[in-house]
PDB file of C-alpha atoms in Angstrom:
ATOM      1  CA  MET A   1       0.142  -0.065  -0.062  1.00  0.00           C
ATOM      2  CA  LYS A   2       1.190   3.460  -1.007  1.00  0.00           C
ATOM      3  CA  ILE A   3       0.347   6.236   1.604  1.00  0.00           C
ATOM      4  CA  LEU A   4       0.984   9.983   0.919  1.00  0.00           C
ATOM      5  CA  ILE A   5       0.893  12.415   3.821  1.00  0.00           C
ATOM      6  CA  THR A   6       1.000  16.216   3.866  1.00  0.00           C
ATOM      7  CA  GLY A   7       2.545  17.782   7.007  1.00  0.00           C
ATOM      8  CA  SER A   8       4.276  14.429   7.804  1.00  0.00           C
ATOM      9  CA  THR A   9       7.040  15.768   9.921  1.00  0.00           C
ATOM     10  CA  GLY A  10       4.718  17.609  12.465  1.00  0.00           C
ATOM     11  CA  TYR A  11       4.189  16.071  15.768  1.00  0.00           C
ATOM     12  CA  LEU A  12       0.971  14.245  14.705  1.00  0.00           C
ATOM     13  CA  GLY A  13       2.232  13.410  11.184  1.00  0.00           C
ATOM     14  CA  SER A  14       5.588  11.993  12.528  1.00  0.00           C
ATOM     15  CA  THR A  15       3.693   9.824  15.094  1.00  0.00           C
ATOM     16  CA  VAL A  16       1.342   8.498  12.099  1.00  0.00           C
ATOM     17  CA  VAL A  17       4.405   7.630  10.257  1.00  0.00           C
ATOM     18  CA  SER A  18       5.972   5.829  13.025  1.00  0.00           C
ATOM     19  CA  ILE A  19       3.051   3.509  13.474  1.00  0.00           C
ATOM     20  CA  LEU A  20       2.782   2.935   9.613  1.00  0.00           C
ATOM     21  CA  LYS A  21       6.230   2.023   9.365  1.00  0.00           C
ATOM     22  CA  GLN A  22       5.616  -1.022  11.684  1.00  0.00           C
ATOM     23  CA  ASP A  23       4.065  -2.626   8.588  1.00  0.00           C
ATOM     24  CA  SER A  24       6.856  -3.311   5.983  1.00  0.00           C
ATOM     25  CA  SER A  25       4.280  -3.615   3.185  1.00  0.00           C
ATOM     26  CA  ILE A  26       3.676   0.132   3.431  1.00  0.00           C
ATOM     27  CA  LYS A  27       5.446   2.718   1.215  1.00  0.00           C
ATOM     28  CA  ILE A  28       5.239   6.289   2.697  1.00  0.00           C
ATOM     29  CA  PHE A  29       5.635   9.539   0.527  1.00  0.00           C
ATOM     30  CA  GLY A  30       5.545  12.674   2.488  1.00  0.00           C
ATOM     31  CA  ILE A  31       5.778  16.540   2.165  1.00  0.00           C
ATOM     32  CA  ASP A  32       6.493  19.179   4.812  1.00  0.00           C
ATOM     33  CA  ILE A  33       8.616  22.225   5.277  1.00  0.00           C
ATOM     34  CA  LYS A  34      10.727  20.635   7.680  1.00  0.00           C
ATOM     35  CA  SER A  35      12.781  17.626   6.915  1.00  0.00           C
ATOM     36  CA  PRO A  36      12.277  14.469   8.964  1.00  0.00           C
ATOM     37  CA  GLU A  37      14.509  13.057  11.583  1.00  0.00           C
ATOM     38  CA  ARG A  38      14.734   9.807   9.624  1.00  0.00           C
ATOM     39  CA  GLU A  39      14.195  10.213   5.856  1.00  0.00           C
ATOM     40  CA  SER A  40      14.621   6.222   5.670  1.00  0.00           C
ATOM     41  CA  SER A  41      11.266   5.881   6.710  1.00  0.00           C
ATOM     42  CA  TYR A  42      10.071   7.330   3.327  1.00  0.00           C
ATOM     43  CA  GLU A  43       9.950   6.072   0.135  1.00  0.00           C
ATOM     44  CA  LEU A  44      10.218   9.525  -1.086  1.00  0.00           C
ATOM     45  CA  PHE A  45      10.079  12.924   1.051  1.00  0.00           C
ATOM     46  CA  ILE A  46      10.053  16.195  -0.467  1.00  0.00           C
ATOM     47  CA  ARG A  47      10.971  19.227   1.610  1.00  0.00           C
ATOM     48  CA  GLY A  48       8.413  21.893   0.260  1.00  0.00           C
ATOM     49  CA  SER A  49       5.042  23.513   0.631  1.00  0.00           C
ATOM     50  CA  VAL A  50       1.640  22.305  -0.085  1.00  0.00           C
ATOM     51  CA  THR A  51       0.885  25.627  -1.510  1.00  0.00           C
ATOM     52  CA  ASP A  52       3.000  24.863  -4.587  1.00  0.00           C
ATOM     53  CA  PRO A  53       1.112  23.107  -7.225  1.00  0.00           C
ATOM     54  CA  LYS A  54       3.939  21.770  -9.135  1.00  0.00           C
ATOM     55  CA  VAL A  55       5.589  20.205  -6.159  1.00  0.00           C
ATOM     56  CA  MET A  56       2.270  18.811  -5.114  1.00  0.00           C
ATOM     57  CA  ALA A  57       1.738  17.227  -8.714  1.00  0.00           C
ATOM     58  CA  LYS A  58       5.226  15.938  -8.809  1.00  0.00           C
ATOM     59  CA  LEU A  59       4.700  14.206  -5.301  1.00  0.00           C
ATOM     60  CA  PHE A  60       1.422  12.789  -6.424  1.00  0.00           C
ATOM     61  CA  GLU A  61       2.760  11.653  -9.870  1.00  0.00           C
ATOM     62  CA  GLU A  62       5.753   9.921  -8.092  1.00  0.00           C
ATOM     63  CA  ALA A  63       3.642   8.213  -5.412  1.00  0.00           C
ATOM     64  CA  LYS A  64       0.484   7.342  -7.239  1.00  0.00           C
ATOM     65  CA  PRO A  65      -1.126   6.775  -3.781  1.00  0.00           C
ATOM     66  CA  ASP A  66      -3.771   4.325  -2.638  1.00  0.00           C
ATOM     67  CA  VAL A  67      -4.238   6.588   0.443  1.00  0.00           C
ATOM     68  CA  ALA A  68      -3.658  10.260   0.864  1.00  0.00           C
ATOM     69  CA  ILE A  69      -3.851  12.165   4.225  1.00  0.00           C
ATOM     70  CA  HIS A  70      -3.889  16.008   4.475  1.00  0.00           C
ATOM     71  CA  LEU A  71      -2.454  16.926   7.980  1.00  0.00           C
ATOM     72  CA  ALA A  72      -0.749  20.148   6.749  1.00  0.00           C
ATOM     73  CA  PHE A  73      -2.159  23.361   8.402  1.00  0.00           C
ATOM     74  CA  VAL A  74      -1.107  26.368  10.391  1.00  0.00           C
ATOM     75  CA  VAL A  75      -1.843  25.540  14.004  1.00  0.00           C
ATOM     76  CA  ASN A  76      -0.075  28.188  15.807  1.00  0.00           C
ATOM     77  CA  ALA A  77      -1.389  31.687  14.502  1.00  0.00           C
ATOM     78  CA  LEU A  78       0.850  33.718  12.491  1.00  0.00           C
ATOM     79  CA  HIS A  79       0.816  37.519  12.562  1.00  0.00           C
ATOM     80  CA  ASP A  80       0.190  37.304   8.811  1.00  0.00           C
ATOM     81  CA  GLU A  81      -3.406  36.067   8.087  1.00  0.00           C
ATOM     82  CA  SER A  82      -2.926  36.075   4.072  1.00  0.00           C
ATOM     83  CA  LYS A  83       0.012  33.642   4.550  1.00  0.00           C
ATOM     84  CA  GLU A  84      -2.332  31.324   6.942  1.00  0.00           C
ATOM     85  CA  ASP A  85      -4.871  31.751   4.306  1.00  0.00           C
ATOM     86  CA  GLU A  86      -2.518  30.776   1.392  1.00  0.00           C
ATOM     87  CA  ILE A  87      -1.368  27.688   3.383  1.00  0.00           C
ATOM     88  CA  ALA A  88      -4.876  26.446   4.510  1.00  0.00           C
ATOM     89  CA  ILE A  89      -6.812  27.079   1.391  1.00  0.00           C
ATOM     90  CA  ARG A  90      -4.407  26.855  -1.439  1.00  0.00           C
ATOM     91  CA  GLY A  91      -2.780  23.985   0.315  1.00  0.00           C
ATOM     92  CA  SER A  92      -5.995  22.216   0.733  1.00  0.00           C
ATOM     93  CA  LEU A  93      -7.163  22.782  -2.835  1.00  0.00           C
ATOM     94  CA  ASN A  94      -3.870  21.600  -4.313  1.00  0.00           C
ATOM     95  CA  PHE A  95      -4.037  18.374  -2.265  1.00  0.00           C
ATOM     96  CA  LEU A  96      -7.746  17.733  -3.117  1.00  0.00           C
ATOM     97  CA  GLU A  97      -7.429  18.489  -6.722  1.00  0.00           C
ATOM     98  CA  CYS A  98      -4.404  16.210  -6.989  1.00  0.00           C
ATOM     99  CA  CYS A  99      -6.611  13.514  -5.189  1.00  0.00           C
ATOM    100  CA  LYS A 100      -9.253  14.077  -7.780  1.00  0.00           C
ATOM    101  CA  GLU A 101      -7.049  13.881 -10.669  1.00  0.00           C
ATOM    102  CA  HIS A 102      -5.284  10.687  -9.498  1.00  0.00           C
ATOM    103  CA  LYS A 103      -8.584   9.065  -8.552  1.00  0.00           C
ATOM    104  CA  VAL A 104      -7.090   8.221  -4.969  1.00  0.00           C
ATOM    105  CA  LYS A 105      -9.188   5.453  -3.177  1.00  0.00           C
ATOM    106  CA  LYS A 106      -9.006   6.701   0.356  1.00  0.00           C
ATOM    107  CA  ILE A 107      -8.699  10.303   1.216  1.00  0.00           C
ATOM    108  CA  ILE A 108      -8.255  11.564   4.924  1.00  0.00           C
ATOM    109  CA  PHE A 109      -8.786  15.106   5.574  1.00  0.00           C
ATOM    110  CA  MET A 110      -7.980  16.708   8.766  1.00  0.00           C
ATOM    111  CA  SER A 111     -10.514  19.295   9.835  1.00  0.00           C
ATOM    112  CA  SER A 112     -11.214  20.171  13.636  1.00  0.00           C
ATOM    113  CA  ALA A 113     -14.003  21.019  16.076  1.00  0.00           C
ATOM    114  CA  ALA A 114     -12.910  24.510  15.920  1.00  0.00           C
ATOM    115  CA  ALA A 115     -14.658  24.371  12.437  1.00  0.00           C
ATOM    116  CA  CYS A 116     -17.928  24.536  13.958  1.00  0.00           C
ATOM    117  CA  GLY A 117     -16.875  27.205  16.409  1.00  0.00           C
ATOM    118  CA  ALA A 118     -17.464  28.334  20.008  1.00  0.00           C
ATOM    119  CA  HIS A 119     -20.809  30.362  19.929  1.00  0.00           C
ATOM    120  CA  PRO A 120     -23.254  31.399  22.644  1.00  0.00           C
ATOM    121  CA  ASP A 121     -26.327  30.010  20.618  1.00  0.00           C
ATOM    122  CA  SER A 122     -24.871  26.771  19.332  1.00  0.00           C
ATOM    123  CA  GLN A 123     -26.621  23.544  19.996  1.00  0.00           C
ATOM    124  CA  GLN A 124     -24.240  21.236  22.081  1.00  0.00           C
ATOM    125  CA  PRO A 125     -22.807  18.800  21.507  1.00  0.00           C
ATOM    126  CA  TYR A 126     -21.897  19.108  17.982  1.00  0.00           C
ATOM    127  CA  THR A 127     -22.797  16.180  15.641  1.00  0.00           C
ATOM    128  CA  GLU A 128     -21.317  15.409  12.353  1.00  0.00           C
ATOM    129  CA  SER A 129     -24.242  17.392  10.674  1.00  0.00           C
ATOM    130  CA  SER A 130     -24.003  20.414  12.662  1.00  0.00           C
ATOM    131  CA  PRO A 131     -23.334  23.754  10.871  1.00  0.00           C
ATOM    132  CA  VAL A 132     -19.722  24.644  10.141  1.00  0.00           C
ATOM    133  CA  LYS A 133     -19.620  28.234  11.162  1.00  0.00           C
ATOM    134  CA  GLY A 134     -16.226  28.743  12.615  1.00  0.00           C
ATOM    135  CA  ASN A 135     -15.270  32.024  14.471  1.00  0.00           C
ATOM    136  CA  LYS A 136     -14.428  34.913  12.185  1.00  0.00           C
ATOM    137  CA  ALA A 137     -12.198  36.613  14.791  1.00  0.00           C
ATOM    138  CA  TYR A 138      -9.903  33.445  15.071  1.00  0.00           C
ATOM    139  CA  SER A 139      -8.176  32.569  12.018  1.00  0.00           C
ATOM    140  CA  TYR A 140      -7.628  28.906  12.848  1.00  0.00           C
ATOM    141  CA  SER A 141     -11.117  28.339  13.440  1.00  0.00           C
ATOM    142  CA  ARG A 142     -12.176  30.397  10.465  1.00  0.00           C
ATOM    143  CA  LEU A 143      -9.849  28.521   7.975  1.00  0.00           C
ATOM    144  CA  LYS A 144     -10.840  25.193   9.504  1.00  0.00           C
ATOM    145  CA  ALA A 145     -14.453  26.043   8.724  1.00  0.00           C
ATOM    146  CA  GLU A 146     -13.637  27.145   5.162  1.00  0.00           C
ATOM    147  CA  THR A 147     -11.404  24.177   4.414  1.00  0.00           C
ATOM    148  CA  ASP A 148     -13.927  21.711   6.032  1.00  0.00           C
ATOM    149  CA  ARG A 149     -16.602  23.304   3.700  1.00  0.00           C
ATOM    150  CA  ILE A 150     -14.139  22.833   0.543  1.00  0.00           C
ATOM    151  CA  ALA A 151     -13.425  19.145   1.491  1.00  0.00           C
ATOM    152  CA  GLN A 152     -17.160  18.269   1.893  1.00  0.00           C
ATOM    153  CA  LYS A 153     -17.765  19.628  -1.712  1.00  0.00           C
ATOM    154  CA  PHE A 154     -14.843  17.448  -2.844  1.00  0.00           C
ATOM    155  CA  MET A 155     -16.405  14.483  -1.082  1.00  0.00           C
ATOM    156  CA  HIS A 156     -19.502  15.024  -2.939  1.00  0.00           C
ATOM    157  CA  ASP A 157     -17.471  15.288  -6.094  1.00  0.00           C
ATOM    158  CA  CYS A 158     -15.614  12.133  -5.601  1.00  0.00           C
ATOM    159  CA  PRO A 159     -18.183   9.364  -5.052  1.00  0.00           C
ATOM    160  CA  ASP A 160     -15.942   6.452  -5.949  1.00  0.00           C
ATOM    161  CA  SER A 161     -13.284   7.558  -2.976  1.00  0.00           C
ATOM    162  CA  ASN A 162     -13.589   6.535   0.529  1.00  0.00           C
ATOM    163  CA  PHE A 163     -13.504  10.207   1.656  1.00  0.00           C
ATOM    164  CA  VAL A 164     -13.197  10.578   5.435  1.00  0.00           C
ATOM    165  CA  ILE A 165     -13.172  14.141   7.305  1.00  0.00           C
ATOM    166  CA  LEU A 166     -11.958  13.942  10.712  1.00  0.00           C
ATOM    167  CA  ARG A 167     -13.065  16.781  13.120  1.00  0.00           C
ATOM    168  CA  PRO A 168     -10.976  16.107  16.313  1.00  0.00           C
ATOM    169  CA  CYS A 169     -11.022  18.302  19.641  1.00  0.00           C
ATOM    170  CA  LEU A 170      -7.920  19.376  21.082  1.00  0.00           C
ATOM    171  CA  PHE A 171      -5.185  16.714  20.982  1.00  0.00           C
ATOM    172  CA  VAL A 172      -2.708  16.695  23.899  1.00  0.00           C
ATOM    173  CA  GLY A 173       0.327  14.633  24.744  1.00  0.00           C
ATOM    174  CA  PRO A 174       4.217  14.762  25.364  1.00  0.00           C
ATOM    175  CA  ASN A 175       4.774  16.399  22.016  1.00  0.00           C
ATOM    176  CA  THR A 176       2.054  18.913  21.896  1.00  0.00           C
ATOM    177  CA  ASP A 177       2.826  22.376  20.490  1.00  0.00           C
ATOM    178  CA  ASN A 178      -0.300  24.415  20.415  1.00  0.00           C
ATOM    179  CA  CYS A 179      -0.707  28.118  21.186  1.00  0.00           C
ATOM    180  CA  PHE A 180      -3.890  27.358  22.836  1.00  0.00           C
ATOM    181  CA  PHE A 181      -1.849  26.164  25.791  1.00  0.00           C
ATOM    182  CA  GLU A 182       0.163  29.232  26.036  1.00  0.00           C
ATOM    183  CA  MET A 183      -1.875  30.344  28.918  1.00  0.00           C
ATOM    184  CA  LEU A 184      -0.645  27.463  31.057  1.00  0.00           C
ATOM    185  CA  LYS A 185       2.798  29.156  31.008  1.00  0.00           C
ATOM    186  CA  PHE A 186       1.644  31.971  33.274  1.00  0.00           C
ATOM    187  CA  PRO A 187       1.235  31.872  36.834  1.00  0.00           C
ATOM    188  CA  LEU A 188      -2.468  32.853  36.805  1.00  0.00           C
ATOM    189  CA  LEU A 189      -4.825  31.256  34.606  1.00  0.00           C
ATOM    190  CA  PRO A 190      -7.346  33.770  33.116  1.00  0.00           C
ATOM    191  CA  MET A 191     -11.162  33.193  33.163  1.00  0.00           C
ATOM    192  CA  ILE A 192     -13.653  35.304  31.442  1.00  0.00           C
ATOM    193  CA  PHE A 193     -16.141  37.067  33.975  1.00  0.00           C
ATOM    194  CA  GLU A 194     -19.418  38.185  32.009  1.00  0.00           C
ATOM    195  CA  ASP A 195     -23.125  38.697  32.671  1.00  0.00           C
ATOM    196  CA  GLY A 196     -22.432  38.507  36.252  1.00  0.00           C
ATOM    197  CA  LYS A 197     -20.708  35.070  36.276  1.00  0.00           C
ATOM    198  CA  THR A 198     -17.418  33.416  35.558  1.00  0.00           C
ATOM    199  CA  LYS A 199     -17.404  31.440  32.351  1.00  0.00           C
ATOM    200  CA  ASP A 200     -16.215  27.827  33.052  1.00  0.00           C
ATOM    201  CA  PRO A 201     -16.928  25.770  29.878  1.00  0.00           C
ATOM    202  CA  ASP A 202     -16.285  22.014  29.501  1.00  0.00           C
ATOM    203  CA  PHE A 203     -13.527  20.810  27.266  1.00  0.00           C
ATOM    204  CA  GLN A 204     -12.535  17.469  25.642  1.00  0.00           C
ATOM    205  CA  PHE A 205      -9.170  16.081  24.774  1.00  0.00           C
ATOM    206  CA  ILE A 206      -7.873  13.083  23.017  1.00  0.00           C
ATOM    207  CA  HIS A 207      -4.216  12.062  23.398  1.00  0.00           C
ATOM    208  CA  GLU A 208      -2.026  12.387  20.355  1.00  0.00           C
ATOM    209  CA  LEU A 209      -1.109   8.781  20.344  1.00  0.00           C
ATOM    210  CA  ASP A 210      -4.993   7.845  20.159  1.00  0.00           C
ATOM    211  CA  MET A 211      -5.243  10.663  17.487  1.00  0.00           C
ATOM    212  CA  ALA A 212      -2.672   9.092  15.387  1.00  0.00           C
ATOM    213  CA  LYS A 213      -4.257   5.465  15.735  1.00  0.00           C
ATOM    214  CA  CYS A 214      -7.313   7.013  14.820  1.00  0.00           C
ATOM    215  CA  ILE A 215      -5.960   8.042  11.528  1.00  0.00           C
ATOM    216  CA  VAL A 216      -4.523   4.700  11.029  1.00  0.00           C
ATOM    217  CA  ALA A 217      -8.057   3.201  11.725  1.00  0.00           C
ATOM    218  CA  ALA A 218      -9.490   5.476   9.112  1.00  0.00           C
ATOM    219  CA  ILE A 219      -6.729   3.917   6.639  1.00  0.00           C
ATOM    220  CA  GLU A 220      -7.709   0.546   7.342  1.00  0.00           C
ATOM    221  CA  LYS A 221     -11.493   0.434   7.815  1.00  0.00           C
ATOM    222  CA  ASP A 222     -13.904   0.827   5.015  1.00  0.00           C
ATOM    223  CA  VAL A 223     -15.507   3.969   6.192  1.00  0.00           C
ATOM    224  CA  ARG A 224     -16.512   7.247   4.561  1.00  0.00           C
ATOM    225  CA  GLY A 225     -17.877  10.479   5.773  1.00  0.00           C
ATOM    226  CA  ILE A 226     -17.561  12.862   8.691  1.00  0.00           C
ATOM    227  CA  PHE A 227     -16.248  11.725  11.964  1.00  0.00           C
ATOM    228  CA  ASN A 228     -16.118  13.776  15.428  1.00  0.00           C
ATOM    229  CA  ILE A 229     -12.894  12.792  17.320  1.00  0.00           C
ATOM    230  CA  ALA A 230     -12.909  13.225  20.993  1.00  0.00           C
ATOM    231  CA  GLY A 231     -11.746  11.316  24.263  1.00  0.00           C
ATOM    232  CA  ASN A 232     -14.554  10.238  26.484  1.00  0.00           C
ATOM    233  CA  GLY A 233     -15.738  12.616  29.165  1.00  0.00           C
ATOM    234  CA  THR A 234     -15.133  16.275  29.734  1.00  0.00           C
ATOM    235  CA  LEU A 235     -13.053  18.719  31.742  1.00  0.00           C
ATOM    236  CA  LYS A 236     -14.069  21.976  33.260  1.00  0.00           C
ATOM    237  CA  TYR A 237     -11.711  24.784  32.286  1.00  0.00           C
ATOM    238  CA  SER A 238     -11.353  25.307  36.272  1.00  0.00           C
ATOM    239  CA  ASP A 239     -10.465  21.520  36.770  1.00  0.00           C
ATOM    240  CA  MET A 240      -7.837  22.179  34.051  1.00  0.00           C
ATOM    241  CA  ALA A 241      -6.313  24.883  36.079  1.00  0.00           C
ATOM    242  CA  LEU A 242      -6.371  22.675  39.333  1.00  0.00           C
ATOM    243  CA  ILE A 243      -4.441  19.844  37.422  1.00  0.00           C
ATOM    244  CA  ALA A 244      -1.986  22.159  36.035  1.00  0.00           C
ATOM    245  CA  GLY A 245      -1.367  23.623  39.402  1.00  0.00           C
ATOM    246  CA  LYS A 246      -2.345  27.219  38.328  1.00  0.00           C
ATOM    247  CA  ARG A 247      -4.318  29.920  40.370  1.00  0.00           C
ATOM    248  CA  ARG A 248      -7.240  31.198  38.667  1.00  0.00           C
ATOM    249  CA  ILE A 249      -8.238  34.880  38.102  1.00  0.00           C
ATOM    250  CA  ALA A 250     -11.611  36.161  36.762  1.00  0.00           C
ATOM    251  CA  LEU A 251     -11.444  39.154  34.428  1.00  0.00           C
ATOM    252  CA  PRO A 252     -14.104  40.940  32.719  1.00  0.00           C
ATOM    253  CA  PHE A 253     -14.376  40.188  29.100  1.00  0.00           C
ATOM    254  CA  TRP A 254     -14.471  43.959  28.238  1.00  0.00           C
ATOM    255  CA  LEU A 255     -10.854  44.258  29.758  1.00  0.00           C
ATOM    256  CA  LEU A 256      -9.457  40.892  28.690  1.00  0.00           C
ATOM    257  CA  TYR A 257     -10.270  41.155  25.016  1.00  0.00           C
ATOM    258  CA  PRO A 258      -8.553  44.510  24.426  1.00  0.00           C
ATOM    259  CA  ALA A 259      -5.503  43.651  26.748  1.00  0.00           C
ATOM    260  CA  THR A 260      -5.136  40.507  24.634  1.00  0.00           C
ATOM    261  CA  THR A 261      -5.321  42.280  21.441  1.00  0.00           C
ATOM    262  CA  LEU A 262      -2.693  44.767  22.513  1.00  0.00           C
ATOM    263  CA  LEU A 263      -0.239  41.858  23.713  1.00  0.00           C
ATOM    264  CA  TRP A 264      -0.974  40.181  20.339  1.00  0.00           C
ATOM    265  CA  LYS A 265      -0.353  43.115  18.222  1.00  0.00           C
ATOM    266  CA  LEU A 266       2.963  43.762  20.290  1.00  0.00           C
ATOM    267  CA  HIS A 267       4.043  40.186  19.743  1.00  0.00           C
ATOM    268  CA  LEU A 268       4.215  39.545  23.290  1.00  0.00           C
ATOM    269  CA  ILE A 269       1.847  36.331  23.232  1.00  0.00           C
ATOM    270  CA  GLY A 270       1.261  33.642  20.779  1.00  0.00           C
ATOM    271  CA  SER A 271      -2.553  33.484  21.321  1.00  0.00           C
ATOM    272  CA  PRO A 272      -4.743  35.899  19.164  1.00  0.00           C
ATOM    273  CA  PRO A 273      -7.718  37.551  20.795  1.00  0.00           C
ATOM    274  CA  GLY A 274     -10.228  35.481  18.989  1.00  0.00           C
ATOM    275  CA  GLN A 275      -9.138  32.519  20.696  1.00  0.00           C
ATOM    276  CA  LEU A 276     -10.857  33.882  23.884  1.00  0.00           C
ATOM    277  CA  ASP A 277     -14.217  32.793  22.560  1.00  0.00           C
ATOM    278  CA  PHE A 278     -12.907  29.187  23.050  1.00  0.00           C
ATOM    279  CA  ILE A 279     -12.682  29.573  26.932  1.00  0.00           C
ATOM    280  CA  ARG A 280     -15.893  31.532  26.813  1.00  0.00           C
ATOM    281  CA  TYR A 281     -18.434  29.128  25.239  1.00  0.00           C
ATOM    282  CA  PRO A 282     -18.468  25.468  25.094  1.00  0.00           C
ATOM    283  CA  TRP A 283     -17.539  23.603  21.718  1.00  0.00           C
ATOM    284  CA  LEU A 284     -18.117  19.879  22.576  1.00  0.00           C
ATOM    285  CA  MET A 285     -18.433  17.006  20.169  1.00  0.00           C
ATOM    286  CA  ASP A 286     -20.666  13.994  20.002  1.00  0.00           C
ATOM    287  CA  ASN A 287     -18.250  11.209  19.693  1.00  0.00           C
ATOM    288  CA  SER A 288     -20.678   8.400  19.349  1.00  0.00           C
ATOM    289  CA  LYS A 289     -20.315   7.717  15.518  1.00  0.00           C
ATOM    290  CA  MET A 290     -16.589   7.556  16.051  1.00  0.00           C
ATOM    291  CA  LYS A 291     -16.766   4.872  18.793  1.00  0.00           C
ATOM    292  CA  ARG A 292     -19.513   2.898  16.961  1.00  0.00           C
ATOM    293  CA  GLU A 293     -17.745   2.885  13.509  1.00  0.00           C
ATOM    294  CA  LEU A 294     -14.033   3.897  13.555  1.00  0.00           C
ATOM    295  CA  PHE A 295     -11.985   3.873  16.890  1.00  0.00           C
ATOM    296  CA  ILE A 296     -12.312   3.990  20.563  1.00  0.00           C
ATOM    297  CA  PRO A 297      -9.633   6.047  22.185  1.00  0.00           C
ATOM    298  CA  GLU A 298      -7.563   4.352  25.048  1.00  0.00           C
ATOM    299  CA  LYS A 299      -7.421   7.454  27.138  1.00  0.00           C
ATOM    300  CA  THR A 300     -10.115   9.717  28.403  1.00  0.00           C
ATOM    301  CA  THR A 301     -10.218  13.464  28.218  1.00  0.00           C
ATOM    302  CA  GLU A 302      -8.927  13.810  31.788  1.00  0.00           C
ATOM    303  CA  GLU A 303      -6.267  11.065  31.283  1.00  0.00           C
ATOM    304  CA  ALA A 304      -4.973  12.610  28.287  1.00  0.00           C
ATOM    305  CA  PHE A 305      -4.863  16.121  29.907  1.00  0.00           C
ATOM    306  CA  ARG A 306      -3.051  14.852  32.946  1.00  0.00           C
ATOM    307  CA  GLU A 307      -0.512  13.029  30.880  1.00  0.00           C
ATOM    308  CA  PHE A 308       0.048  16.446  28.894  1.00  0.00           C
ATOM    309  CA  ILE A 309       0.579  18.368  32.063  1.00  0.00           C
ATOM    310  CA  ASP A 310       2.756  15.672  33.652  1.00  0.00           C
ATOM    311  CA  SER A 311       5.139  15.736  30.323  1.00  0.00           C
ATOM    312  CA  ARG A 312       5.478  19.488  30.604  1.00  0.00           C
TER     313      ARG A 312
END
């Protein structure tokens, strides 16, 4: 089996590669802007960008993959939204157009729970058919929503492919590098005070190894469609602070948002202000379809988060 992976040297991609390499019959073809630690793991690795259509065309022509997995994305926000847009949208379109041209049998597209967004009026938990609205003020969420919609259109246009869209919650583990958790670096964990109460939404997590195994399950199983991905159980934001050994401080939203905006513009923090809505409102996923048809995570939400904290 020939498997092509974009974003293959990221912390999730490299974990997927390490699992797949245990099967000697699998040939791996990868592309990323960073070289892998072991290029010998690959039949072919190209150091380059998914935004380059010629590079992508060359990779697909060389690989002629049975399975193509799109993991490449900007997770940690840049101070350049036009560049984020190019990587997310152009990169996704290049990948999907190559898949369509080469009639790839299995396509796995990584979306996110953030594609559905965090809103005060959304019906919880999100199902696979929930609206993909995103949060316009948070580029990661906005772009995950836009690329999710693009992928759904391609899924409709490629009826002969087993097209899988994965929408995971936050995945955590020893290798996690996500600006969402930058707040854990500070001695006081900010909580939003609004409408006379402190916001304390529930969160879901999946361990990074479970996430990688879930992708492998999507390769191996005869499945098609959209899957929400999350560990069992939830964890209050306040409980995350307790587990992380952080004191909490409740700040009014009218103060916290402009303060975060200023710090972001001064390049003093890596988390954009639009991310605040994700500690303001819940964005929980219904994971029943995942457990029924695709994969059952080994670790719960709390177990995954505790291991993440212990590894820091």
